Amino acid sequence: MTYKPAIVIVAFNRIQSLQRLLKGIRTANYDVRDIPLLISIDFALDNQDVLDLANEFTWPYGNKEVIYQNKKLGVRKHILKCGAYAITFESVIILEDDLYVSPSFYSFACAALEFSEDKTYIAGVSLYSHQYNVHSRSNFSPLDDGYDNWYFQFASSWGQAWTKRQWLSFYSWYVAQEVLQPHPSLPENVTRWSEKSWLKYFIAYLVEKDIYFLYPRTSYTTNFSDMGTHVGKDTTTFQVPLDYSNNKQYRFSSLKNSDSVYDAFYENRKLHVYLNLKDSELVTDLYGKKANQHNLRFILTEKILPFKILQSFSRSLKPHDANIVEQISGDDLFLYDSQIKEFNSIKPNVYRKIIYNIKSLNQREANHI
């Protein structure tokens, strides 16, 4: 099936944010016409200027509809209402107002949705690509396996696309939920997120069903994190480089062929291959955030544990997965056999971990460049 998703912008009361995003989508590249644009604005007493901007905006690529909610929905209900347009239009792209888009965001979304059509392990398409682990608050980049995508058991909220099938599958699961319960396979901080969050429910759905979002190698949206309901002040923490290529022919991997598959903790699920182990017998915990998941025989982690060390690796190559792929020896990351108790006197090198995540040079190092 060839998809032509509707673009749905989710706005509230940030007029400069909306103005910036509207500029971005109008100047983007489109290979098709008759693209529906919906601007959904949540209710607020002082929203006339935002409503005027939306009404006056000219959309040259198809029909535009401005939807002003008659009562305040809040982020969770607003996103869920907008996601349901995937049913009306067969597919949808959701953009919150503090995002900005790559010129080729639409062509990527169309290609990725078409690729995902018959793949039930894909629950949605992200237009954003993470470079920051929100659990460990450290740098992150997925292993580059030569494809234009990677897989993540973490739903996208900073530019996402769904087909009708993908949305209905999630929503039928969602309406059966009451309160999100803690689960060992779900990061603790995700469970603690506010009940205003729709995202934590989608992540829980991915974990429970063992399915994924397809993510782009290079990002097609970026996040300004403008001050608003859930952001106390502007930040550039989640800004990422955008893809500015034209007429790109996308090469997507299947889940089976990809070496770049990550669970909800940002941990690579394919490292067992490089350790000659079965997936079912290895816990990968390189960021050290799986407090309740060390229940399998083999544990790959940065933690110093009272078990026999089978192999130890350096945290030198980037991303850190590559140290296991390339078998770079060192004393930063450890593969344990939890069935053999053994005292380990190794001291964690906190300085090396900090420097690994921060690029800095002293004067002596700078003089040798």
Tab-separated table of C-alpha atoms in Angstrom:
chain	number	residue	atom	x	y	z
A	1	MET	CA	0.000	0.000	0.000
A	2	THR	CA	1.186	3.524	-0.786
A	3	TYR	CA	0.639	5.800	2.195
A	4	LYS	CA	-0.077	9.535	2.095
A	5	PRO	CA	-0.367	10.378	5.794
A	6	ALA	CA	-2.238	13.363	7.101
A	7	ILE	CA	-0.057	15.818	9.013
A	8	VAL	CA	-1.528	16.613	12.425
A	9	ILE	CA	-0.013	19.422	14.462
A	10	VAL	CA	-0.718	19.339	18.183
A	11	ALA	CA	-0.670	22.886	19.603
A	12	PHE	CA	-1.615	24.692	22.779
A	13	ASN	CA	-0.529	28.238	23.656
A	14	ARG	CA	3.006	28.639	22.246
A	15	ILE	CA	2.538	30.954	19.272
A	16	GLN	CA	6.240	31.276	18.392
A	17	SER	CA	6.666	27.503	18.490
A	18	LEU	CA	3.686	26.959	16.197
A	19	GLN	CA	4.847	29.684	13.838
A	20	ARG	CA	8.276	28.059	13.551
A	21	LEU	CA	6.869	24.589	12.900
A	22	LEU	CA	4.385	25.847	10.291
A	23	LYS	CA	7.266	27.524	8.464
A	24	GLY	CA	9.177	24.239	8.501
A	25	ILE	CA	6.383	22.095	7.091
A	26	ARG	CA	5.516	24.634	4.384
A	27	THR	CA	9.099	24.779	3.086
A	28	ALA	CA	9.643	20.997	3.245
A	29	ASN	CA	9.812	18.807	0.132
A	30	TYR	CA	6.750	16.867	-1.023
A	31	ASP	CA	6.518	14.438	-3.939
A	32	VAL	CA	2.716	14.307	-3.775
A	33	ARG	CA	-0.198	16.703	-3.421
A	34	ASP	CA	-3.547	16.546	-1.625
A	35	ILE	CA	-1.864	16.103	1.772
A	36	PRO	CA	-4.352	16.818	4.574
A	37	LEU	CA	-3.136	19.192	7.296
A	38	LEU	CA	-4.921	19.350	10.640
A	39	ILE	CA	-3.942	21.883	13.303
A	40	SER	CA	-5.453	20.798	16.606
A	41	ILE	CA	-5.311	23.469	19.326
A	42	ASP	CA	-6.112	22.628	22.927
A	43	PHE	CA	-8.425	24.973	24.765
A	44	ALA	CA	-7.012	27.928	26.719
A	45	LEU	CA	-8.583	31.240	27.708
A	46	ASP	CA	-5.839	33.291	26.008
A	47	ASN	CA	-5.431	31.297	22.782
A	48	GLN	CA	-6.900	33.737	20.245
A	49	ASP	CA	-3.502	34.644	18.774
A	50	VAL	CA	-2.640	30.956	18.277
A	51	LEU	CA	-6.035	30.341	16.683
A	52	ASP	CA	-5.597	33.361	14.379
A	53	LEU	CA	-2.164	32.124	13.278
A	54	ALA	CA	-3.541	28.686	12.445
A	55	ASN	CA	-6.517	30.094	10.537
A	56	GLU	CA	-4.371	32.500	8.517
A	57	PHE	CA	-1.718	29.911	7.615
A	58	THR	CA	-1.712	28.979	3.926
A	59	TRP	CA	-1.197	25.294	3.129
A	60	PRO	CA	-0.442	24.874	-0.595
A	61	TYR	CA	-0.341	21.044	-0.620
A	62	GLY	CA	-3.929	20.099	0.207
A	63	ASN	CA	-6.838	20.761	2.546
A	64	LYS	CA	-6.218	22.449	5.889
A	65	GLU	CA	-8.484	22.122	8.899
A	66	VAL	CA	-8.127	23.979	12.192
A	67	ILE	CA	-9.668	22.184	15.173
A	68	TYR	CA	-10.109	24.176	18.366
A	69	GLN	CA	-10.995	21.987	21.341
A	70	ASN	CA	-14.010	23.256	23.301
A	71	LYS	CA	-12.491	22.146	26.610
A	72	LYS	CA	-8.950	21.556	27.808
A	73	LEU	CA	-7.799	18.017	27.072
A	74	GLY	CA	-4.221	18.056	28.364
A	75	VAL	CA	-1.337	16.432	26.526
A	76	ARG	CA	-2.316	12.774	27.007
A	77	LYS	CA	-5.919	13.061	25.824
A	78	HIS	CA	-4.944	15.493	23.073
A	79	ILE	CA	-2.340	13.139	21.579
A	80	LEU	CA	-4.714	10.171	21.814
A	81	LYS	CA	-7.432	12.137	20.043
A	82	CYS	CA	-5.031	13.208	17.301
A	83	GLY	CA	-3.568	9.707	16.911
A	84	ALA	CA	-7.060	8.451	16.095
A	85	TYR	CA	-6.946	10.386	12.816
A	86	ALA	CA	-4.900	7.433	11.570
A	87	ILE	CA	-8.253	5.651	11.339
A	88	THR	CA	-9.807	8.427	9.246
A	89	PHE	CA	-6.850	8.940	6.901
A	90	GLU	CA	-5.300	5.407	6.962
A	91	SER	CA	-2.049	6.934	8.307
A	92	VAL	CA	-0.969	10.012	10.214
A	93	ILE	CA	2.104	12.050	11.202
A	94	ILE	CA	1.884	13.692	14.647
A	95	LEU	CA	3.983	16.806	15.310
A	96	GLU	CA	3.853	18.706	18.592
A	97	ASP	CA	4.345	22.444	18.238
A	98	ASP	CA	7.853	22.662	19.737
A	99	LEU	CA	9.335	20.434	17.026
A	100	TYR	CA	11.053	21.361	13.782
A	101	VAL	CA	11.257	19.169	10.694
A	102	SER	CA	13.800	18.093	8.099
A	103	PRO	CA	12.885	19.077	4.524
A	104	SER	CA	12.497	15.349	3.739
A	105	PHE	CA	10.468	14.364	6.840
A	106	TYR	CA	7.421	13.494	4.759
A	107	SER	CA	9.188	11.257	2.251
A	108	PHE	CA	10.883	9.343	5.069
A	109	ALA	CA	7.590	8.843	6.906
A	110	CYS	CA	5.850	7.594	3.746
A	111	ALA	CA	8.664	5.140	2.932
A	112	ALA	CA	8.904	3.845	6.504
A	113	LEU	CA	5.131	3.390	6.848
A	114	GLU	CA	5.015	1.487	3.566
A	115	PHE	CA	7.908	-0.727	4.716
A	116	SER	CA	6.157	-1.420	8.034
A	117	GLU	CA	2.785	-2.331	6.521
A	118	ASP	CA	3.088	-6.129	6.785
A	119	LYS	CA	5.416	-6.217	9.804
A	120	THR	CA	3.481	-6.699	13.024
A	121	TYR	CA	6.649	-6.175	15.090
A	122	ILE	CA	6.628	-2.483	14.052
A	123	ALA	CA	4.165	-0.489	16.184
A	124	GLY	CA	4.948	2.929	14.749
A	125	VAL	CA	7.530	5.079	13.002
A	126	SER	CA	9.630	7.727	14.717
A	127	LEU	CA	10.881	10.793	12.872
A	128	TYR	CA	13.214	11.664	15.754
A	129	SER	CA	16.468	9.801	16.515
A	130	HIS	CA	17.749	9.788	20.091
A	131	GLN	CA	21.255	10.856	21.065
A	132	TYR	CA	20.595	10.959	24.819
A	133	ASN	CA	19.632	8.206	27.253
A	134	VAL	CA	16.883	9.697	29.434
A	135	HIS	CA	17.340	6.996	32.118
A	136	SER	CA	21.094	7.327	32.699
A	137	ARG	CA	21.311	10.958	31.506
A	138	SER	CA	24.238	10.139	29.270
A	139	ASN	CA	25.057	10.144	25.575
A	140	PHE	CA	23.537	7.508	23.348
A	141	SER	CA	23.876	6.494	19.733
A	142	PRO	CA	22.630	3.289	18.126
A	143	LEU	CA	25.129	0.957	16.509
A	144	ASP	CA	25.393	1.741	12.787
A	145	ASP	CA	24.732	-1.482	10.894
A	146	GLY	CA	24.571	0.064	7.412
A	147	TYR	CA	20.805	0.597	7.238
A	148	ASP	CA	18.763	3.803	7.392
A	149	ASN	CA	16.849	2.643	10.439
A	150	TRP	CA	17.181	1.015	13.838
A	151	TYR	CA	14.677	-0.485	16.289
A	152	PHE	CA	13.783	0.771	19.749
A	153	GLN	CA	11.312	-0.581	22.333
A	154	PHE	CA	10.568	2.998	23.251
A	155	ALA	CA	7.763	4.914	21.554
A	156	SER	CA	8.459	8.283	19.961
A	157	SER	CA	6.739	11.468	21.118
A	158	TRP	CA	8.855	13.965	19.167
A	159	GLY	CA	7.494	13.277	15.709
A	160	GLN	CA	5.775	9.956	15.057
A	161	ALA	CA	3.722	8.248	12.364
A	162	TRP	CA	1.161	5.483	12.576
A	163	THR	CA	-0.846	3.420	10.129
A	164	LYS	CA	-4.451	2.604	10.919
A	165	ARG	CA	-3.455	-0.959	11.854
A	166	GLN	CA	-0.699	0.208	14.204
A	167	TRP	CA	-2.912	2.736	15.955
A	168	LEU	CA	-5.863	0.387	16.428
A	169	SER	CA	-3.605	-2.337	17.804
A	170	PHE	CA	-2.227	0.012	20.451
A	171	TYR	CA	-5.541	1.643	21.287
A	172	SER	CA	-7.385	-1.641	21.804
A	173	TRP	CA	-4.663	-2.553	24.333
A	174	TYR	CA	-4.718	0.926	25.919
A	175	VAL	CA	-8.464	1.055	26.694
A	176	ALA	CA	-8.144	-2.178	28.674
A	177	GLN	CA	-5.576	-0.601	31.031
A	178	GLU	CA	-6.303	1.063	34.338
A	179	VAL	CA	-3.179	2.155	36.238
A	180	LEU	CA	0.231	1.339	34.788
A	181	GLN	CA	1.874	-1.184	37.099
A	182	PRO	CA	5.666	-1.456	37.657
A	183	HIS	CA	7.278	-4.243	35.668
A	184	PRO	CA	10.925	-5.477	35.648
A	185	SER	CA	11.139	-4.968	31.874
A	186	LEU	CA	9.901	-1.373	32.179
A	187	PRO	CA	12.325	1.318	33.422
A	188	GLU	CA	11.297	2.498	36.888
A	189	ASN	CA	11.359	6.188	35.941
A	190	VAL	CA	8.942	5.539	33.062
A	191	THR	CA	6.420	3.996	35.475
A	192	ARG	CA	6.773	7.070	37.698
A	193	TRP	CA	6.012	9.545	34.913
A	194	SER	CA	2.916	11.659	35.432
A	195	GLU	CA	-0.503	10.292	34.519
A	196	LYS	CA	-0.567	13.121	31.975
A	197	SER	CA	1.834	11.015	29.901
A	198	TRP	CA	0.447	8.940	27.023
A	199	LEU	CA	4.001	7.892	26.140
A	200	LYS	CA	4.540	5.661	29.180
A	201	TYR	CA	1.506	3.592	28.177
A	202	PHE	CA	2.809	3.136	24.655
A	203	ILE	CA	6.224	2.074	25.981
A	204	ALA	CA	4.540	-0.444	28.293
A	205	TYR	CA	2.566	-1.746	25.305
A	206	LEU	CA	5.782	-2.253	23.313
A	207	VAL	CA	7.419	-4.083	26.202
A	208	GLU	CA	4.424	-6.325	26.897
A	209	LYS	CA	3.977	-7.254	23.221
A	210	ASP	CA	7.743	-7.370	22.540
A	211	ILE	CA	7.452	-5.095	19.503
A	212	TYR	CA	9.233	-1.913	18.396
A	213	PHE	CA	9.176	1.547	16.906
A	214	LEU	CA	11.194	1.937	13.720
A	215	TYR	CA	13.618	4.851	14.166
A	216	PRO	CA	15.624	6.752	11.527
A	217	ARG	CA	19.422	6.635	11.501
A	218	THR	CA	19.509	10.420	11.081
A	219	SER	CA	16.724	12.508	12.562
A	220	TYR	CA	13.864	14.049	10.569
A	221	THR	CA	12.611	16.098	13.512
A	222	THR	CA	14.347	17.937	16.313
A	223	ASN	CA	13.028	19.200	19.643
A	224	PHE	CA	13.312	22.796	20.837
A	225	SER	CA	11.773	21.874	24.231
A	226	ASP	CA	10.205	25.331	24.460
A	227	MET	CA	8.883	26.325	27.859
A	228	GLY	CA	5.370	24.989	28.317
A	229	THR	CA	3.131	22.695	30.343
A	230	HIS	CA	5.808	20.042	31.009
A	231	VAL	CA	8.988	22.078	30.383
A	232	GLY	CA	10.118	24.619	32.972
A	233	LYS	CA	12.592	26.403	30.698
A	234	ASP	CA	13.965	26.105	27.184
A	235	THR	CA	16.771	23.593	26.682
A	236	THR	CA	18.906	22.315	23.804
A	237	THR	CA	19.459	18.903	25.443
A	238	PHE	CA	17.212	17.132	22.943
A	239	GLN	CA	18.315	19.009	19.833
A	240	VAL	CA	19.740	16.624	17.213
A	241	PRO	CA	21.105	17.142	13.671
A	242	LEU	CA	18.503	16.920	10.909
A	243	ASP	CA	18.736	14.997	7.644
A	244	TYR	CA	19.040	17.509	4.773
A	245	SER	CA	19.502	14.983	1.944
A	246	ASN	CA	17.300	15.075	-1.158
A	247	ASN	CA	15.706	12.235	-3.148
A	248	LYS	CA	17.092	9.618	-0.791
A	249	GLN	CA	16.503	5.954	-1.523
A	250	TYR	CA	15.887	4.417	1.889
A	251	ARG	CA	17.375	1.064	2.831
A	252	PHE	CA	15.466	-0.422	5.752
A	253	SER	CA	16.472	-3.471	7.780
A	254	SER	CA	14.094	-6.092	9.050
A	255	LEU	CA	14.188	-6.840	12.774
A	256	LYS	CA	15.926	-10.143	12.061
A	257	ASN	CA	18.659	-8.556	9.911
A	258	SER	CA	19.321	-5.575	12.148
A	259	ASP	CA	22.231	-5.406	14.607
A	260	SER	CA	20.785	-2.172	15.958
A	261	VAL	CA	17.870	-3.307	18.143
A	262	TYR	CA	17.380	-1.686	21.560
A	263	ASP	CA	15.132	-2.417	24.519
A	264	ALA	CA	13.355	0.179	26.675
A	265	PHE	CA	16.572	0.702	28.693
A	266	TYR	CA	18.569	1.744	25.565
A	267	GLU	CA	20.393	-1.614	25.676
A	268	ASN	CA	21.364	-3.449	22.489
A	269	ARG	CA	19.481	-6.773	22.260
A	270	LYS	CA	21.826	-8.312	19.684
A	271	LEU	CA	25.073	-8.413	21.695
A	272	HIS	CA	24.542	-12.060	22.653
A	273	VAL	CA	25.558	-12.925	19.071
A	274	TYR	CA	29.051	-11.497	19.623
A	275	LEU	CA	29.416	-13.358	22.923
A	276	ASN	CA	28.311	-16.723	21.504
A	277	LEU	CA	25.385	-16.832	23.912
A	278	LYS	CA	21.649	-17.272	23.559
A	279	ASP	CA	19.437	-14.211	23.838
A	280	SER	CA	17.400	-16.001	26.505
A	281	GLU	CA	20.413	-16.415	28.836
A	282	LEU	CA	21.971	-12.910	28.718
A	283	VAL	CA	21.023	-9.691	30.521
A	284	THR	CA	22.639	-6.651	28.879
A	285	ASP	CA	22.940	-3.740	31.318
A	286	LEU	CA	25.773	-1.529	30.075
A	287	TYR	CA	24.137	1.610	31.515
A	288	GLY	CA	23.570	-0.104	34.876
A	289	LYS	CA	19.853	0.725	35.119
A	290	LYS	CA	18.321	-2.767	35.220
A	291	ALA	CA	18.135	-3.094	38.970
A	292	ASN	CA	15.537	-5.879	38.904
A	293	GLN	CA	16.584	-7.759	35.788
A	294	HIS	CA	19.742	-9.652	36.810
A	295	ASN	CA	17.880	-12.943	36.829
A	296	LEU	CA	19.599	-14.789	33.968
A	297	ARG	CA	22.820	-16.757	34.064
A	298	PHE	CA	25.002	-14.299	32.117
A	299	ILE	CA	25.142	-10.595	32.907
A	300	LEU	CA	26.848	-7.950	30.761
A	301	THR	CA	27.113	-4.753	32.777
A	302	GLU	CA	29.246	-1.874	34.004
A	303	LYS	CA	28.542	-2.903	37.622
A	304	ILE	CA	31.025	-4.714	39.868
A	305	LEU	CA	29.162	-7.878	40.908
A	306	PRO	CA	30.158	-10.856	43.112
A	307	PHE	CA	30.298	-13.336	40.233
A	308	LYS	CA	32.991	-14.839	38.039
A	309	ILE	CA	34.121	-12.498	35.260
A	310	LEU	CA	34.256	-14.361	31.960
A	311	GLN	CA	35.339	-11.370	29.851
A	312	SER	CA	35.995	-7.694	30.492
A	313	PHE	CA	35.813	-4.860	27.987
A	314	SER	CA	36.896	-1.267	27.659
A	315	ARG	CA	34.531	1.673	27.348
A	316	SER	CA	36.547	3.322	24.592
A	317	LEU	CA	34.866	2.859	21.223
A	318	LYS	CA	31.665	4.770	20.589
A	319	PRO	CA	28.941	3.702	20.898
A	320	HIS	CA	29.803	1.511	23.849
A	321	ASP	CA	28.175	-1.520	22.178
A	322	ALA	CA	31.074	-1.476	19.706
A	323	ASN	CA	33.527	-2.498	22.435
A	324	ILE	CA	31.707	-5.820	22.710
A	325	VAL	CA	31.328	-6.197	18.932
A	326	GLU	CA	35.063	-5.581	18.432
A	327	GLN	CA	36.129	-7.380	21.636
A	328	ILE	CA	38.102	-4.393	23.004
A	329	SER	CA	39.515	-5.563	26.324
A	330	GLY	CA	39.580	-3.384	29.436
A	331	ASP	CA	38.118	-2.942	32.915
A	332	ASP	CA	34.948	-0.940	32.290
A	333	LEU	CA	32.341	-3.488	31.160
A	334	PHE	CA	32.062	-7.066	32.423
A	335	LEU	CA	30.493	-10.340	31.363
A	336	TYR	CA	29.621	-12.428	34.443
A	337	ASP	CA	28.519	-15.992	35.032
A	338	SER	CA	26.035	-15.545	37.889
A	339	GLN	CA	26.155	-19.243	38.745
A	340	ILE	CA	29.741	-18.900	40.003
A	341	LYS	CA	30.226	-16.715	43.082
A	342	GLU	CA	33.499	-14.809	43.180
A	343	PHE	CA	34.754	-11.676	44.920
A	344	ASN	CA	35.991	-8.939	42.556
A	345	SER	CA	38.245	-6.199	43.897
A	346	ILE	CA	38.029	-3.998	40.759
A	347	LYS	CA	37.169	-0.374	41.519
A	348	PRO	CA	34.859	1.442	39.078
A	349	ASN	CA	36.718	4.167	37.179
A	350	VAL	CA	34.221	7.000	37.537
A	351	TYR	CA	36.544	9.494	35.856
A	352	ARG	CA	36.787	7.373	32.689
A	353	LYS	CA	33.016	7.112	32.532
A	354	ILE	CA	32.576	10.881	32.851
A	355	ILE	CA	35.217	11.648	30.223
A	356	TYR	CA	33.674	9.079	27.884
A	357	ASN	CA	30.475	11.140	27.863
A	358	ILE	CA	32.103	14.589	27.720
A	359	LYS	CA	34.483	15.757	25.011
A	360	SER	CA	37.153	17.886	26.655
A	361	LEU	CA	40.875	18.529	26.254
A	362	ASN	CA	43.449	19.894	28.624
A	363	GLN	CA	46.133	22.163	27.185
A	364	ARG	CA	48.721	19.367	26.876
A	365	GLU	CA	46.287	17.191	24.900
A	366	ALA	CA	45.319	20.125	22.679
A	367	ASN	CA	48.959	20.769	21.826
A	368	HIS	CA	49.295	17.252	20.405
A	369	ILE	CA	46.478	17.609	17.857
